[in-house]
Amino acid sequence: MVHWRKLDHSALIRMVKVYSKIFTVGIRLLI
């Protein structure tokens, strides 16, 4: 259970990084 939570946490960080990258690219396209 603890190992799964740790794995989920790392996946969440990865998703946030990907979303921030897409967000910055979107702003660059708008400007």
Short mmCIF file of C-alpha atoms in Angstrom, two decimals:
data_model
loop_
_atom_site.label_atom_id
_atom_site.label_comp_id
_atom_site.label_asym_id
_atom_site.label_seq_id
_atom_site.Cartn_x
_atom_site.Cartn_y
_atom_site.Cartn_z
CA MET A 1 0.00 0.00 0.00
CA VAL A 2 2.79 2.44 0.97
CA HIS A 3 4.79 1.49 -2.15
CA TRP A 4 1.72 2.16 -4.35
CA ARG A 5 1.25 5.61 -2.79
CA LYS A 6 4.92 6.42 -3.45
CA LEU A 7 4.58 5.30 -7.07
CA ASP A 8 1.38 7.35 -7.47
CA HIS A 9 3.17 10.40 -6.03
CA SER A 10 6.01 10.17 -8.57
CA ALA A 11 3.48 9.73 -11.40
CA LEU A 12 1.63 12.83 -10.17
CA ILE A 13 4.85 14.89 -10.22
CA ARG A 14 5.53 13.66 -13.78
CA MET A 15 2.01 14.63 -14.87
CA VAL A 16 2.42 18.10 -13.34
CA LYS A 17 5.70 18.59 -15.24
CA VAL A 18 4.07 17.54 -18.52
CA TYR A 19 1.08 19.84 -17.89
CA SER A 20 3.36 22.80 -17.09
CA LYS A 21 5.30 22.16 -20.33
CA ILE A 22 2.07 22.07 -22.38
CA PHE A 23 0.90 25.24 -20.56
CA THR A 24 4.09 27.16 -21.40
CA VAL A 25 3.93 26.01 -25.06
CA GLY A 26 0.28 27.15 -25.23
CA ILE A 27 1.16 30.60 -23.85
CA ARG A 28 4.02 30.87 -26.36
CA LEU A 29 1.63 30.05 -29.21
CA LEU A 30 -0.92 32.62 -27.96
CA ILE A 31 1.78 35.33 -27.73
#
